[in-house]
Tab-separated table of C-alpha atoms in Angstrom:
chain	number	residue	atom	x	y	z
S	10	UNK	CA	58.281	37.403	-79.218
S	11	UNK	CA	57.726	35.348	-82.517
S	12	UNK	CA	55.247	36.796	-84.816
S	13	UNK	CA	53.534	34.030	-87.010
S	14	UNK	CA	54.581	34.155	-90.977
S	15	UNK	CA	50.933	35.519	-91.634
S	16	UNK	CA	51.012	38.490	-89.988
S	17	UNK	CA	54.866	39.323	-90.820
S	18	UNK	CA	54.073	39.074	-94.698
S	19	UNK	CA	51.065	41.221	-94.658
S	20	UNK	CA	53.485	44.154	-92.784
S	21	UNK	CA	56.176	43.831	-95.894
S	22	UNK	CA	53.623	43.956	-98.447
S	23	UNK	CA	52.081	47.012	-96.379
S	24	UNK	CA	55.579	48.200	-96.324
S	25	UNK	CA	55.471	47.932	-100.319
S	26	UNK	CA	52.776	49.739	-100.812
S	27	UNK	CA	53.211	52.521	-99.050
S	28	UNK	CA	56.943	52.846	-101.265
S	29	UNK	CA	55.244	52.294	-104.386
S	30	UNK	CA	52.422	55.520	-103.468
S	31	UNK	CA	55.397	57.411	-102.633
S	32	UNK	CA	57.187	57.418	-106.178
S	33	UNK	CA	54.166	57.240	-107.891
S	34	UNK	CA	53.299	61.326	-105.852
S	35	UNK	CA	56.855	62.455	-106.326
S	36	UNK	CA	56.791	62.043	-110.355
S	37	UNK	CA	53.491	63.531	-110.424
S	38	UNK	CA	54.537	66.771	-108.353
S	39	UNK	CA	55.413	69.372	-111.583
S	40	UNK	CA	58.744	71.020	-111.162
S	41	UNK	CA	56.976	74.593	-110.652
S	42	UNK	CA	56.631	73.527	-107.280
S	43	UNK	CA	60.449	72.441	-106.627
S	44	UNK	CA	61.727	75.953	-107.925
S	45	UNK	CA	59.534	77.370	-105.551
S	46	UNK	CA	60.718	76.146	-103.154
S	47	UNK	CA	64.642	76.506	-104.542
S	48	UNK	CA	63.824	80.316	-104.210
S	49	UNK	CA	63.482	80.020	-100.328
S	50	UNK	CA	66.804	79.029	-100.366
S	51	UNK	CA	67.010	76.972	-97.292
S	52	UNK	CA	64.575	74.472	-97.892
S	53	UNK	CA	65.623	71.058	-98.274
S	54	UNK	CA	63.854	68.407	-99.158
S	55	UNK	CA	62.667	67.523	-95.568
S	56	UNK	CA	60.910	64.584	-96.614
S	57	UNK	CA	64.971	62.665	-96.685
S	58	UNK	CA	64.167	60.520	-99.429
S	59	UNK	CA	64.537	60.109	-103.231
S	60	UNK	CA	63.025	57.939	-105.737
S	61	UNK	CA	65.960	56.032	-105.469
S	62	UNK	CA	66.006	55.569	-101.557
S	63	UNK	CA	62.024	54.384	-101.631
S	64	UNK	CA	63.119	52.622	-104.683
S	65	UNK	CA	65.906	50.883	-102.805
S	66	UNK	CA	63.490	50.319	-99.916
S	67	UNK	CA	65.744	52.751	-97.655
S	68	UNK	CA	62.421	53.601	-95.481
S	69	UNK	CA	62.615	51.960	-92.527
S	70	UNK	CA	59.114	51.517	-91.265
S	71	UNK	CA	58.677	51.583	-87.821
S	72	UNK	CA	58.337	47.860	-87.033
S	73	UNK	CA	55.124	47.685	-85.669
S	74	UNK	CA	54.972	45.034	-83.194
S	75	UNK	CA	52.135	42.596	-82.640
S	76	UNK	CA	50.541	42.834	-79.721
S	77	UNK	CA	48.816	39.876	-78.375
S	78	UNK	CA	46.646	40.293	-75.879
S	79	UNK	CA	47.139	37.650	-73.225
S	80	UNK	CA	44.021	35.570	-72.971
S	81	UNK	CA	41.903	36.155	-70.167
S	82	UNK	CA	42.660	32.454	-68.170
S	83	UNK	CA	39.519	30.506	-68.259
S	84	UNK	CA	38.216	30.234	-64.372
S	85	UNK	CA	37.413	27.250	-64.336
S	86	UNK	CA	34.499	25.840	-63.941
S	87	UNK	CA	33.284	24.967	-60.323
S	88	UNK	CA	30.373	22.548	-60.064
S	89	UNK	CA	27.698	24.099	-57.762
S	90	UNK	CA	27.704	23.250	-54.426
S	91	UNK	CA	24.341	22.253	-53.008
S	92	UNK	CA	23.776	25.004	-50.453
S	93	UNK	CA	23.801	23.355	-46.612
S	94	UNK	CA	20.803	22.410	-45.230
S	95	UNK	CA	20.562	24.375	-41.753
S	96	UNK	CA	19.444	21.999	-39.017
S	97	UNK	CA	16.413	23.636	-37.182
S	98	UNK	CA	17.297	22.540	-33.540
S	99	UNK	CA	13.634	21.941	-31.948
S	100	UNK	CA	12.685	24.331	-29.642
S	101	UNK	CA	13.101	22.868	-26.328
S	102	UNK	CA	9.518	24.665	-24.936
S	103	UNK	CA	7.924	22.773	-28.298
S	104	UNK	CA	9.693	19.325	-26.879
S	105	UNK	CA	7.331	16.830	-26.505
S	106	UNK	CA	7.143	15.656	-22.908
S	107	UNK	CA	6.965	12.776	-21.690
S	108	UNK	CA	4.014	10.742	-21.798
S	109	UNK	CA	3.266	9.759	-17.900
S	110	UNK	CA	2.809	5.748	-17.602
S	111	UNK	CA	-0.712	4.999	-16.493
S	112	UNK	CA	-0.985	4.078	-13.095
S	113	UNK	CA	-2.011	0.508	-12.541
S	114	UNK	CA	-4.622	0.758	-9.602
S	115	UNK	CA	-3.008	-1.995	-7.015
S	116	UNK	CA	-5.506	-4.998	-6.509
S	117	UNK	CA	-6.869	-5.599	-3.368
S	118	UNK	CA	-4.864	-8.801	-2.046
S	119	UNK	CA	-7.778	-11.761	-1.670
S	120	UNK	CA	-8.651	-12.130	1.927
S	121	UNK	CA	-8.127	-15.531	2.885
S	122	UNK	CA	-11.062	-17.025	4.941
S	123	UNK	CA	-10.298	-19.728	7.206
S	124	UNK	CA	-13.313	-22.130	7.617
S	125	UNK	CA	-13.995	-22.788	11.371
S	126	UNK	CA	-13.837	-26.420	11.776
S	127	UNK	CA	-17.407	-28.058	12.809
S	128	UNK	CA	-17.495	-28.782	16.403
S	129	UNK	CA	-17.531	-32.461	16.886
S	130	UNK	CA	-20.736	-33.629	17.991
S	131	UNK	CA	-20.552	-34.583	21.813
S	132	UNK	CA	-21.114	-38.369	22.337
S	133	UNK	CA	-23.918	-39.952	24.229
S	134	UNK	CA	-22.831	-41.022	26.989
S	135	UNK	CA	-23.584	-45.605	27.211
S	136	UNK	CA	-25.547	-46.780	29.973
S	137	UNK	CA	-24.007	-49.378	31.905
S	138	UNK	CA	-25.547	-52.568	31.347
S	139	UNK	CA	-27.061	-54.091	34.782
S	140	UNK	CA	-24.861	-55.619	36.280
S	141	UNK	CA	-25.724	-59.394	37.187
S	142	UNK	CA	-24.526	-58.558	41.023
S	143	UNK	CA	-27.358	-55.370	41.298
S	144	UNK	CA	-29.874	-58.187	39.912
S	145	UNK	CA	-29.372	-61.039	41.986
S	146	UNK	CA	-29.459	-58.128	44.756
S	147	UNK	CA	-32.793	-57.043	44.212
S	148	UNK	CA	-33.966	-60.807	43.987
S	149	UNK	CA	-32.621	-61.822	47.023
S	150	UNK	CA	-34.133	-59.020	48.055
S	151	UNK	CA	-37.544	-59.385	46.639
S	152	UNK	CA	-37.602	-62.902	47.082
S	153	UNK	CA	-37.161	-62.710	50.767
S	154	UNK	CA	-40.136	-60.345	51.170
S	155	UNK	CA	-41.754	-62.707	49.108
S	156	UNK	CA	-40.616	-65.320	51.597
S	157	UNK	CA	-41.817	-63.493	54.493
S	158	UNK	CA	-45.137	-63.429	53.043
S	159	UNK	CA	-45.541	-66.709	51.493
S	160	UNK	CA	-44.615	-67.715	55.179
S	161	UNK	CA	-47.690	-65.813	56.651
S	162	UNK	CA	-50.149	-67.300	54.045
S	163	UNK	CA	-49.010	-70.755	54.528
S	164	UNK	CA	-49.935	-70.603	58.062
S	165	UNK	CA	-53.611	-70.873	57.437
S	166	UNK	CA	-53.444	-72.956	53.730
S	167	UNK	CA	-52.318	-76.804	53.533
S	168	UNK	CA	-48.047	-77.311	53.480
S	169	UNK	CA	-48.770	-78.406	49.794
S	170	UNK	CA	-50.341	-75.081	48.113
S	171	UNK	CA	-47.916	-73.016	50.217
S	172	UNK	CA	-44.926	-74.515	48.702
S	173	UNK	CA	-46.142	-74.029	45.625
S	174	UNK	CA	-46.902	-70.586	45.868
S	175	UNK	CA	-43.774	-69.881	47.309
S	176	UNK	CA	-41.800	-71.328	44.287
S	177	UNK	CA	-43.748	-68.955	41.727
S	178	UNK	CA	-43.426	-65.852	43.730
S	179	UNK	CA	-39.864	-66.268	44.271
S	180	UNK	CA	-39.135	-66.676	41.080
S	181	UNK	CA	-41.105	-63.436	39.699
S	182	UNK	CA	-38.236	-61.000	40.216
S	183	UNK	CA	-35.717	-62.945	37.977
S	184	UNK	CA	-38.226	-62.710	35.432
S	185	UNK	CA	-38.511	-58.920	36.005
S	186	UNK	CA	-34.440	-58.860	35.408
S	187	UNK	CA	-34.405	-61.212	32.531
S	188	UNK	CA	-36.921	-58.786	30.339
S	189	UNK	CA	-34.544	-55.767	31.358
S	190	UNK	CA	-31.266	-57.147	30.099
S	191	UNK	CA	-32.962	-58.037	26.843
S	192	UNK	CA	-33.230	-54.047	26.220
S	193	UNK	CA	-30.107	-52.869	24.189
S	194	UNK	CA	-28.219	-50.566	26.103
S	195	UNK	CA	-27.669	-47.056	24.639
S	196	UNK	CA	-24.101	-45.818	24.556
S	197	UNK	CA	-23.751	-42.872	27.023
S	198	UNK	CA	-20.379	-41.652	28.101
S	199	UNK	CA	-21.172	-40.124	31.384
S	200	UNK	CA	-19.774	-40.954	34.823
S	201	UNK	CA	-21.915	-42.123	37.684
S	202	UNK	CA	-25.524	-44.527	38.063
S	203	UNK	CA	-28.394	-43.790	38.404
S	204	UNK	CA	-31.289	-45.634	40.227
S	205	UNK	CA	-34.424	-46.422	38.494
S	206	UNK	CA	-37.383	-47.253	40.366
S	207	UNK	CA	-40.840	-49.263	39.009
S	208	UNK	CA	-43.761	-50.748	39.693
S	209	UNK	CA	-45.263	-53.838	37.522
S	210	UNK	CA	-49.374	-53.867	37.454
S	211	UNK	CA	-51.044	-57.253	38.077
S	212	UNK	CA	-51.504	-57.407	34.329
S	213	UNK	CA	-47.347	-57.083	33.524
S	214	UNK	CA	-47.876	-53.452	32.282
S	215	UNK	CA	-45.381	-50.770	33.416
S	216	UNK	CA	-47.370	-49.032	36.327
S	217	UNK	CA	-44.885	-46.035	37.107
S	218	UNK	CA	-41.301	-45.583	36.613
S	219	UNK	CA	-38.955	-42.699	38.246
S	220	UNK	CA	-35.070	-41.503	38.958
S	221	UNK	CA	-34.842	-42.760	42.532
S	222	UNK	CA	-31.293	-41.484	42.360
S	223	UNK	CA	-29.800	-39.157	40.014
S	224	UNK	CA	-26.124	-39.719	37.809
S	225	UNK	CA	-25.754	-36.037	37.782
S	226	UNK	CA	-26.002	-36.618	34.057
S	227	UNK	CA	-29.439	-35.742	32.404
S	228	UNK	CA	-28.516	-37.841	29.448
S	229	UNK	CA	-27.614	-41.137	31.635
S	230	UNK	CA	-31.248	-40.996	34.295
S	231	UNK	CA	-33.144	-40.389	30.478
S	232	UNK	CA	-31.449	-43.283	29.241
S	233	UNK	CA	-32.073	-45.326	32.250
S	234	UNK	CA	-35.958	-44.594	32.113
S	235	UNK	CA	-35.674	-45.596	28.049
S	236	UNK	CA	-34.521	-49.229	29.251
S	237	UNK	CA	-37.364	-49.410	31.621
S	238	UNK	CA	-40.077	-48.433	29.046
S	239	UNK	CA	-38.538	-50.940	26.314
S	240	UNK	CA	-38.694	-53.943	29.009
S	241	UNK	CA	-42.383	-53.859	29.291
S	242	UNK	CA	-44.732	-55.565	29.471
S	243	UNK	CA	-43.383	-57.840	31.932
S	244	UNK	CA	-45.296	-61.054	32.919
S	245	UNK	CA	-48.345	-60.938	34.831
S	246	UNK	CA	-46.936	-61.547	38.257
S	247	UNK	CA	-48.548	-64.436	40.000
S	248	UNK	CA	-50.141	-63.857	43.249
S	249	UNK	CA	-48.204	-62.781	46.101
S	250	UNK	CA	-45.250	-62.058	44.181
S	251	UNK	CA	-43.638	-58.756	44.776
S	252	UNK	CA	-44.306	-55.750	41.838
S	253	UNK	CA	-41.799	-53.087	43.216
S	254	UNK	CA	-38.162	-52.746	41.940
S	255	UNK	CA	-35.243	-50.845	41.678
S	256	UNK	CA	-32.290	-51.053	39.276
S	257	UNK	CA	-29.084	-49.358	38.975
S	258	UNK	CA	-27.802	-48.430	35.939
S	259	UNK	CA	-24.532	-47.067	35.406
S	260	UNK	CA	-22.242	-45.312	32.925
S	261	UNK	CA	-19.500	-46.074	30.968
């Protein structure tokens, strides 16, 4: 091990100093002292060295050896760790649940209302108009009763008046017709005729009217007795002439 120049000159001039204390106490010690000891007669000088030896620097001092002390190593220096943060795992009982969705209450479907259509209203049923044939009928008809009794006044009157009797009387019942085909016909559909019979007062008022002969249709013999009410008055007949008739009236 090398020892560093300071501490090898302070052990030579300890060294020195010891050698210089030591002659410095053996020419002080008086010679009384030596003689005693020469009397003993085996002493020696056990302390092996002269003046001459410590001044020769013959005493070897032990060598005293440094001792360094190894140096503690330096631990170094560790930063501090930040400690770990334990995770708390959540107690499952302390888990929130699940909020439950709300239940949506389920709306009623709309009921769906299906209007009833109107029932068409059922259609009158027309009257026939009169036919011409029924007409002239009921003339001929008329006009030969008329005949027949113009016939039986004429036998007591003059051949003049009773002609012209005849002509007026004969001619009544067309009359009659022609005022009943000037009433507008209602429209009726019904199947069948029905037979209206009259009587004409001597002043051309409607005297009676009835359903000779029913349709089977309450709507046609009604609308048959309308077109005999709307004809009058008829013309006064003229004396003689017949005031009873019948007309047929039929359905379309």
């Amino acid at each position: 091990m090398t020892i560093p120049s300071s501490r090898l000159g302070k052990v030579l001039a300890l060294g020195f100093a010891l050698g210089a204390h030591s002659a410095l106490a053996l020419v002080l010690v008086p010679q009384t002292e030596t003689r005693m000891e020469g009397r003993s007669g085996a002493a020696e000088a056990a302390i092996g060295s002269s003046f001459a030896e410590m001044a020769a620097g013959r005493i070897n001092a032990e060598s005293v050896e440094d001792v360094v002390e190894p140096e503690e190593p330096v631990e170094p220096v560790r930063p501090d760790m930040p400690e770990p943060i334990e995770t708390v795992a959540p107690d499952p009982a302390e888990a929130l649940a699940p909020v439950p969705e709300p239940e949506v209450a389920e709306q009623p479907e709309p009921e769906t209302v299906t209007a009833e259509p109107e029932p068409e209203p059922e259609p009158k049923p027309e009257p026939k108009p009169v036919t011409r044939g029924n007409s002239d009928r009921n003339a001929r008809v008329g006009q030969a009763a008329g005949s027949e009794r113009a016939q039986a006044a004429s036998s007591g009157r003059g051949g003049a008046s009773a002609e012209s009797g005849n002509a007026e009387s004969s001619n009544y019942p067309g009359l009659v017709m022609r005022a009943l085909s000037r009433v507008p016909k209602p429209r009726i559909r019904a199947r069948g005729a029905t037979v209206v019979a009259f009587r004409v007062a001597t002043d051309g008022r409607l005297a009676s009217a009835s359903v000779a002969r029913s349709s089977g249709s309450t709507a046609l013999d009604r609308a048959a007795l309308r077109i005999v009410e709307r004809a009058a008055p008829f013309p006064a007949p003229p004396r003689g002439a017949q005031r009873s008739f019948s007309i047929r009236i039929e359905g379309r």
